[in-house]
CSV table of C-alpha atoms in Angstrom, one decimal:
chain,number,residue,atom,x,y,z
A,1,MET,CA,-27.2,63.0,80.2
A,2,HIS,CA,-27.4,62.4,76.3
A,3,ARG,CA,-26.5,58.8,75.5
A,4,THR,CA,-25.0,58.1,72.2
A,5,TYR,CA,-24.6,54.9,70.6
A,6,SER,CA,-22.9,55.7,67.1
A,7,MET,CA,-19.5,57.5,66.7
A,8,ARG,CA,-20.5,59.4,63.4
A,9,GLN,CA,-24.0,60.8,62.8
A,10,SER,CA,-23.5,61.8,59.2
A,11,ARG,CA,-21.6,59.0,57.6
A,12,ALA,CA,-19.0,60.4,55.2
A,13,PRO,CA,-16.8,58.1,53.4
A,14,THR,CA,-13.8,56.9,55.1
A,15,ALA,CA,-10.3,57.1,53.1
A,16,SER,CA,-10.1,53.3,52.8
A,17,GLN,CA,-13.7,53.7,51.2
A,18,VAL,CA,-12.4,56.1,48.8
A,19,GLU,CA,-9.9,53.7,48.1
A,20,ASN,CA,-11.7,50.7,47.9
A,21,PRO,CA,-15.5,51.4,47.3
A,22,PRO,CA,-17.7,49.1,49.7
A,23,PRO,CA,-19.4,46.3,48.1
A,24,PRO,CA,-23.0,45.9,47.6
A,25,LEU,CA,-25.4,44.6,50.4
A,26,SER,CA,-24.3,40.8,51.3
A,27,THR,CA,-26.8,38.3,49.8
A,28,THR,CA,-27.2,36.8,53.4
A,29,LYS,CA,-29.2,39.6,54.2
A,30,THR,CA,-32.0,39.2,52.1
A,31,ASN,CA,-34.1,36.3,51.2
A,32,ARG,CA,-34.1,34.2,54.2
A,33,TRP,CA,-36.9,31.7,53.9
A,34,LEU,CA,-34.8,29.1,56.4
A,35,GLY,CA,-34.8,31.8,59.5
A,36,LYS,CA,-31.9,32.5,61.4
A,37,GLY,CA,-30.9,30.0,63.7
A,38,GLY,CA,-28.8,26.8,64.0
A,39,LEU,CA,-31.8,24.8,62.0
A,40,GLY,CA,-30.9,26.4,58.7
A,41,HIS,CA,-27.1,26.3,59.4
A,42,ALA,CA,-27.6,22.4,59.7
A,43,PHE,CA,-30.0,22.2,56.6
A,44,ARG,CA,-27.6,23.8,54.4
A,45,LYS,CA,-24.4,22.2,55.6
A,46,ASN,CA,-25.9,19.0,55.2
A,47,THR,CA,-27.9,19.2,51.7
A,48,ALA,CA,-25.0,21.2,49.9
A,49,GLY,CA,-23.2,18.0,49.0
A,50,ALA,CA,-25.9,15.8,48.4
A,51,PHE,CA,-27.2,17.4,45.2
A,52,GLY,CA,-25.9,18.7,41.9
A,53,PRO,CA,-23.2,17.0,40.0
A,54,ASP,CA,-20.6,15.2,41.8
A,55,LEU,CA,-17.7,17.6,40.2
A,56,ALA,CA,-19.1,20.4,42.3
A,57,ARG,CA,-20.3,19.0,45.3
A,58,LYS,CA,-17.3,19.6,47.5
A,59,LEU,CA,-17.1,23.3,46.7
A,60,SER,CA,-21.1,23.5,46.8
A,61,GLN,CA,-20.6,22.3,50.4
A,62,LEU,CA,-17.8,25.0,51.1
A,63,VAL,CA,-20.0,27.9,49.6
A,64,LYS,CA,-23.1,27.1,52.0
A,65,MET,CA,-20.8,26.7,55.0
A,66,GLU,CA,-19.3,30.3,54.0
A,67,LYS,CA,-23.0,31.1,54.0
A,68,ASN,CA,-23.4,29.8,57.7
A,69,VAL,CA,-20.1,32.0,58.6
A,70,MET,CA,-21.5,34.9,57.4
A,71,ARG,CA,-24.7,34.5,59.4
A,72,SER,CA,-23.0,34.0,62.2
A,73,MET,CA,-21.0,37.0,61.8
A,74,GLU,CA,-24.4,39.1,61.2
A,75,LEU,CA,-25.7,37.7,64.5
A,76,VAL,CA,-22.6,38.8,66.6
A,77,ALA,CA,-22.6,42.3,64.9
A,78,ARG,CA,-26.3,43.0,65.9
A,79,GLU,CA,-25.6,41.6,69.1
A,80,ARG,CA,-22.4,43.7,69.6
A,81,MET,CA,-24.4,46.6,68.9
A,82,GLU,CA,-26.8,45.7,71.5
A,83,THR,CA,-24.6,45.1,74.1
A,84,ALA,CA,-23.1,48.5,73.4
A,85,GLN,CA,-26.4,50.3,73.9
A,86,GLN,CA,-26.7,48.3,77.2
A,87,LEU,CA,-23.8,49.0,78.7
A,88,SER,CA,-24.4,52.7,78.0
A,89,ILE,CA,-27.6,52.7,79.5
A,90,TRP,CA,-26.4,50.9,82.6
A,91,GLY,CA,-23.7,53.4,83.3
A,92,GLU,CA,-26.3,56.3,83.7
A,93,ALA,CA,-27.0,55.6,87.1
A,94,CYS,CA,-23.4,55.2,87.7
A,95,ASP,CA,-20.7,58.1,89.0
A,96,GLU,CA,-19.9,60.7,86.8
A,97,ASP,CA,-16.7,59.0,85.4
A,98,VAL,CA,-18.0,56.1,85.2
A,99,SER,CA,-21.1,57.3,83.4
A,100,ASP,CA,-19.0,59.2,80.9
A,101,VAL,CA,-16.7,56.6,80.0
A,102,THR,CA,-19.3,53.9,79.6
A,103,ASP,CA,-21.0,56.4,77.5
A,104,LYS,CA,-18.1,56.3,75.1
A,105,LEU,CA,-17.2,52.8,75.4
A,106,GLY,CA,-20.6,52.2,74.0
A,107,VAL,CA,-19.8,54.2,71.4
A,108,LEU,CA,-16.3,52.2,70.6
A,109,LEU,CA,-18.3,48.9,70.8
A,110,TYR,CA,-20.9,50.2,68.3
A,111,GLU,CA,-18.5,51.0,66.0
A,112,ILE,CA,-17.1,47.7,66.1
A,113,GLY,CA,-20.3,46.0,65.7
A,114,GLU,CA,-20.8,48.3,62.5
A,115,LEU,CA,-17.4,47.4,61.5
A,116,GLU,CA,-18.5,43.8,61.6
A,117,ASP,CA,-21.6,44.2,59.5
A,118,LEU,CA,-19.9,45.9,56.7
A,119,PHE,CA,-16.9,43.2,57.0
A,120,VAL,CA,-19.8,40.7,56.0
A,121,ASP,CA,-20.6,42.6,52.8
A,122,ARG,CA,-16.7,42.5,51.8
A,123,TYR,CA,-16.9,38.6,52.8
A,124,ASP,CA,-19.3,37.9,50.4
A,125,GLN,CA,-17.2,39.1,47.9
A,126,TYR,CA,-15.0,36.4,48.7
A,127,ARG,CA,-18.0,33.9,48.9
A,128,VAL,CA,-19.5,34.8,45.7
A,129,THR,CA,-16.3,34.3,43.6
A,130,ILE,CA,-15.7,30.9,44.8
A,131,LYS,CA,-19.4,30.4,44.1
A,132,SER,CA,-18.7,30.9,40.4
A,133,VAL,CA,-15.9,28.5,40.5
A,134,ARG,CA,-18.5,25.7,41.6
A,135,ASN,CA,-20.7,27.1,38.6
A,136,ILE,CA,-18.0,26.1,36.2
A,137,GLU,CA,-17.2,23.1,37.7
A,138,ALA,CA,-21.2,22.2,37.3
A,139,SER,CA,-20.9,23.1,33.5
A,140,VAL,CA,-17.9,20.8,32.9
A,141,GLN,CA,-19.3,18.0,34.5
A,142,PRO,CA,-21.6,17.2,31.4
A,143,SER,CA,-18.8,16.9,29.0
A,144,ARG,CA,-17.3,14.5,31.5
A,145,ASP,CA,-20.3,12.3,31.6
A,146,ARG,CA,-20.9,11.9,27.7
A,147,LYS,CA,-17.3,11.1,27.2
A,148,GLN,CA,-17.9,8.1,29.8
A,149,LYS,CA,-21.1,7.5,28.5
A,150,ILE,CA,-19.7,6.8,24.8
A,151,THR,CA,-16.6,5.1,26.2
A,152,ASP,CA,-18.7,2.7,28.2
A,153,GLU,CA,-20.9,2.2,24.8
A,154,ILE,CA,-17.9,1.1,22.9
A,155,ALA,CA,-16.8,-1.3,25.4
A,156,LYS,CA,-20.2,-2.9,25.5
A,157,LEU,CA,-20.4,-3.3,21.9
A,158,LYS,CA,-16.9,-4.6,21.6
A,159,TYR,CA,-18.1,-7.3,23.8
A,160,LYS,CA,-21.4,-8.2,22.5
A,161,ASP,CA,-20.7,-7.3,18.8
A,162,PRO,CA,-17.4,-6.7,17.7
A,163,ASN,CA,-18.1,-6.0,13.9
A,164,SER,CA,-20.9,-3.6,14.9
A,165,PRO,CA,-20.6,-0.8,12.5
A,166,ARG,CA,-22.3,1.4,15.0
A,167,ILE,CA,-18.4,1.1,16.8
A,168,VAL,CA,-16.5,3.1,14.2
A,169,VAL,CA,-19.5,5.9,14.5
A,170,LEU,CA,-19.3,6.0,18.4
A,171,GLU,CA,-15.7,6.3,18.4
A,172,GLN,CA,-15.7,9.2,16.2
A,173,GLU,CA,-18.3,11.0,18.7
A,174,LEU,CA,-15.8,9.9,21.5
A,175,VAL,CA,-13.2,11.9,19.7
A,176,ARG,CA,-14.9,15.1,19.2
A,177,ALA,CA,-16.4,14.3,23.2
A,178,GLU,CA,-12.6,14.2,24.2
A,179,ALA,CA,-11.7,17.3,22.3
A,180,GLU,CA,-14.5,19.3,23.6
A,181,SER,CA,-13.8,18.1,27.4
A,182,LEU,CA,-10.5,19.1,27.0
A,183,VAL,CA,-11.2,22.4,26.2
A,184,ALA,CA,-13.7,22.3,29.3
A,185,GLU,CA,-11.3,20.9,31.4
A,186,ALA,CA,-8.3,23.6,30.7
A,187,GLN,CA,-11.0,26.4,31.1
A,188,LEU,CA,-11.6,25.2,34.5
A,189,SER,CA,-8.2,25.0,35.1
A,190,ASN,CA,-7.5,28.6,34.5
A,191,ILE,CA,-10.7,30.0,35.9
A,192,THR,CA,-10.4,28.1,39.2
A,193,ARG,CA,-6.8,29.3,39.4
A,194,GLU,CA,-7.7,33.2,38.7
A,195,LYS,CA,-10.9,33.0,40.9
A,196,LEU,CA,-9.3,31.2,43.9
A,197,LYS,CA,-6.5,34.1,43.9
A,198,ALA,CA,-9.0,36.9,43.7
A,199,ALA,CA,-11.3,35.3,46.3
A,200,PHE,CA,-8.9,35.3,48.8
A,201,GLN,CA,-7.8,38.6,48.0
A,202,TYR,CA,-11.1,40.0,48.7
A,203,GLN,CA,-11.1,38.2,52.3
A,204,PHE,CA,-7.5,38.8,53.1
A,205,ASP,CA,-7.7,42.3,52.3
A,206,ALA,CA,-11.3,42.3,54.5
A,207,LEU,CA,-9.3,41.1,57.4
A,208,ARG,CA,-6.7,43.0,57.2
A,209,GLU,CA,-8.8,46.6,57.2
A,210,HIS,CA,-11.0,44.9,59.7
A,211,CYS,CA,-8.4,43.8,62.2
A,212,GLU,CA,-6.6,46.8,61.8
A,213,LYS,CA,-9.5,49.3,62.9
A,214,VAL,CA,-10.7,47.0,65.7
A,215,ALA,CA,-6.9,47.1,66.8
A,216,VAL,CA,-7.3,51.1,66.5
A,217,ILE,CA,-10.5,51.1,68.6
A,218,ALA,CA,-9.2,48.9,71.2
A,219,GLY,CA,-6.2,51.4,71.4
A,220,TYR,CA,-8.7,54.4,72.0
A,221,GLY,CA,-10.8,52.3,74.4
A,222,LYS,CA,-7.7,51.7,76.8
A,223,HIS,CA,-6.8,55.5,76.9
A,224,LEU,CA,-10.6,56.1,78.0
A,225,LEU,CA,-10.0,53.7,80.9
A,226,ASP,CA,-7.5,56.0,82.1
A,227,LEU,CA,-9.9,58.6,82.7
A,228,VAL,CA,-11.5,56.2,85.4
A,229,ASP,CA,-10.3,57.1,88.9
A,230,ASP,CA,-9.8,53.9,90.5
A,231,THR,CA,-8.0,55.1,93.7
A,232,PRO,CA,-9.6,53.3,96.7
A,233,VAL,CA,-11.4,55.3,99.2
A,234,THR,CA,-12.3,54.9,102.8
A,235,PRO,CA,-16.1,54.9,103.8
A,236,GLY,CA,-17.4,59.0,104.0
A,237,GLU,CA,-14.7,60.0,101.7
A,238,THR,CA,-15.7,61.5,98.4
A,239,ARG,CA,-13.9,61.5,95.2
A,240,GLN,CA,-12.8,64.5,93.7
A,241,ALA,CA,-14.8,65.9,90.9
A,242,TYR,CA,-14.5,64.3,87.5
A,243,ASP,CA,-13.5,66.7,85.1
A,244,GLY,CA,-12.7,64.3,81.9
A,245,TYR,CA,-15.9,64.9,79.8
A,246,ASP,CA,-13.3,67.0,77.0
A,247,ALA,CA,-10.9,64.6,77.4
A,248,SER,CA,-13.3,61.7,76.4
A,249,LYS,CA,-14.9,63.9,73.5
A,250,ALA,CA,-11.1,64.2,72.1
A,251,ILE,CA,-10.3,60.8,72.5
A,252,ILE,CA,-13.6,59.8,70.3
A,253,GLN,CA,-12.7,62.4,68.2
A,254,ASP,CA,-8.9,61.3,67.9
A,255,CYS,CA,-10.6,57.6,67.0
A,256,GLU,CA,-12.8,58.7,64.3
A,257,ASP,CA,-10.2,60.6,62.7
A,258,ALA,CA,-8.1,57.7,62.8
A,259,LEU,CA,-10.7,55.3,61.3
A,260,THR,CA,-11.6,57.9,58.8
A,261,ASN,CA,-7.9,58.4,57.5
A,262,TRP,CA,-6.9,54.5,57.4
A,263,VAL,CA,-5.7,52.9,54.3
A,264,SER,CA,-4.1,49.8,53.4
A,265,SER,CA,-1.1,51.4,52.7
A,266,LYS,CA,-0.6,52.7,56.0
A,267,ALA,CA,-1.4,49.5,57.7
A,268,VAL,CA,0.8,48.8,60.8
A,269,VAL,CA,1.2,45.5,60.8
A,270,LYS,CA,3.2,44.1,57.9
A,271,SER,CA,3.7,40.7,57.0
A,272,ASN,CA,7.7,40.5,56.0
A,273,LEU,CA,9.2,37.4,54.5
A,274,SER,CA,11.9,35.8,56.2
A,275,THR,CA,15.3,35.5,53.9
A,276,ARG,CA,14.5,31.8,53.3
A,277,SER,CA,11.1,32.5,52.3
A,278,HIS,CA,11.7,35.1,50.0
A,279,THR,CA,14.5,32.8,48.2
A,280,LEU,CA,12.0,30.1,47.9
A,281,SER,CA,9.1,32.2,46.5
A,282,GLN,CA,11.3,34.0,44.0
A,283,ARG,CA,12.9,30.6,42.6
A,284,HIS,CA,9.2,29.4,42.0
A,285,ARG,CA,8.2,32.4,40.7
A,286,ASP,CA,11.4,32.7,38.2
A,287,ASN,CA,10.6,28.7,37.3
A,288,THR,CA,7.3,29.4,36.4
A,289,SER,CA,7.8,32.2,34.1
A,290,ARG,CA,10.6,30.1,32.4
A,291,THR,CA,8.3,27.3,32.2
A,292,ARG,CA,5.7,29.5,30.9
A,293,GLU,CA,8.6,31.3,28.3
A,294,GLY,CA,9.6,28.1,27.3
A,295,VAL,CA,13.5,27.2,26.1
A,296,ASP,CA,14.9,29.1,22.8
A,297,LEU,CA,16.8,26.9,21.1
A,298,SER,CA,16.8,29.2,17.9
A,299,SER,CA,20.9,30.1,18.5
A,300,GLN,CA,21.9,26.4,18.8
A,301,ASP,CA,22.0,25.3,15.2
A,302,GLN,CA,23.3,28.8,13.1
A,303,PRO,CA,23.7,28.2,9.2
A,304,LEU,CA,27.2,28.5,7.8
A,305,LYS,CA,27.6,31.8,6.4
A,306,ASP,CA,30.0,30.3,3.5
A,307,ARG,CA,31.9,27.4,2.7
A,308,ASP,CA,35.1,29.0,4.1
A,309,SER,CA,33.4,29.0,7.9
A,310,TRP,CA,34.1,25.3,8.0
A,311,VAL,CA,37.3,24.3,9.6
A,312,PRO,CA,38.7,20.7,10.5
A,313,ALA,CA,37.8,19.2,13.8
A,314,ASP,CA,41.5,19.2,14.9
A,315,GLN,CA,41.5,22.7,14.6
A,316,HIS,CA,38.7,23.2,17.0
A,317,PRO,CA,39.9,25.4,20.4
A,318,GLY,CA,38.4,21.9,22.3
A,319,TYR,CA,39.5,19.2,20.2
A,320,GLN,CA,41.4,16.5,21.9
A,321,PRO,CA,43.3,13.9,19.8
A,322,GLU,CA,43.1,10.3,20.6
A,323,ASP,CA,45.4,8.4,22.5
A,324,GLU,CA,48.1,6.8,20.8
A,325,GLY,CA,47.8,3.4,21.5
A,326,GLU,CA,44.6,3.2,20.0
A,327,GLU,CA,44.3,1.9,16.7
A,328,VAL,CA,41.5,3.6,14.5
A,329,ALA,CA,40.0,1.0,11.9
A,330,SER,CA,39.8,1.7,8.4
A,331,THR,CA,37.7,1.1,5.7
A,332,VAL,CA,38.5,-0.3,2.3
A,333,ASP,CA,39.1,3.1,0.7
A,334,GLY,CA,41.5,4.0,4.2
A,335,GLU,CA,39.0,6.4,5.7
A,336,THR,CA,37.6,6.1,9.3
A,337,PRO,CA,34.2,4.9,9.5
A,338,ARG,CA,31.4,7.1,11.2
A,339,GLY,CA,29.4,5.0,13.8
A,340,ARG,CA,28.6,1.4,12.7
A,341,GLU,CA,29.9,0.0,9.6
A,342,GLU,CA,27.3,-0.5,6.7
A,343,GLU,CA,26.6,-4.2,6.1
A,344,ARG,CA,27.5,-5.4,2.9
A,345,ALA,CA,25.6,-7.6,0.5
A,346,PRO,CA,27.5,-10.7,-0.5
A,347,VAL,CA,28.9,-11.2,-3.7
A,348,VAL,CA,27.6,-13.8,-5.7
A,349,SER,CA,29.3,-15.5,-8.4
A,350,VAL,CA,27.3,-16.9,-11.5
A,351,VAL,CA,29.2,-19.9,-12.8
């Protein structure tokens, strides 16, 4: 019997690939000068945070650890394909039903391996985006160091020679350094938020597509298992002839069509927020947008259109007269003072 190890001989683009074109080949699949084993993993992880600017060391270590994750996923994908082939080879010598089903199960498992290999490429989009944040952090570090160096020099001069004319020059340089650092920090803050959201958008989209397609394959794999007759037989009894070849081919074809036509908008698993989560999230978005837009105070102090627009205080709708028992202080002219009385200079008589 001809054994098949791949679901499709000609790889036409699927609906999800048309909607979201596949990324380029992962950077971890090329330029492997440290090998594929655990030695390279340990070296990358331990040395990532030992070099480079202090600001970028933690993110550098994350980027290198993610590379280790991707290398591990590549290994899993490759070995998944090899086990799928071995399952099909083992089933050749079995009964007809077991041989046919194991052949088709090998096809499904091989497809999972190819999906995992494609998932590595999409996962690399996340890692490269995070890596760009690390590069921005590394570029901001020199401005921080320059500002700190000038500050230290000013403090040293003020301690040794407080009247040194160089202090004025250094203070001017410090003002310029602080301005440059302020711009760089603002750019870092903006870019970090933008890239963080974009990076994990890549990862979660890739995870969603991969997991949904694996779930589809698992469902059709269970349909294949129904073709195996597991009814116990007595010694010498022969099983009924197997006639499920057409059914197994149809199941594989249905699985191929389901994978080909899958798009994210038709995903089965939906993440629906609870009422409380939705309310809190909406409140946060409203507060953020309100803070960004600011508060409009232009309508508070409208200018008078004409002199007749002014009315006495007792004619306002919300006016409340003072209590009758209170005595209102008056000035010499008989007018009610507004606030604190002005201090008058004592009258000096000249003899």
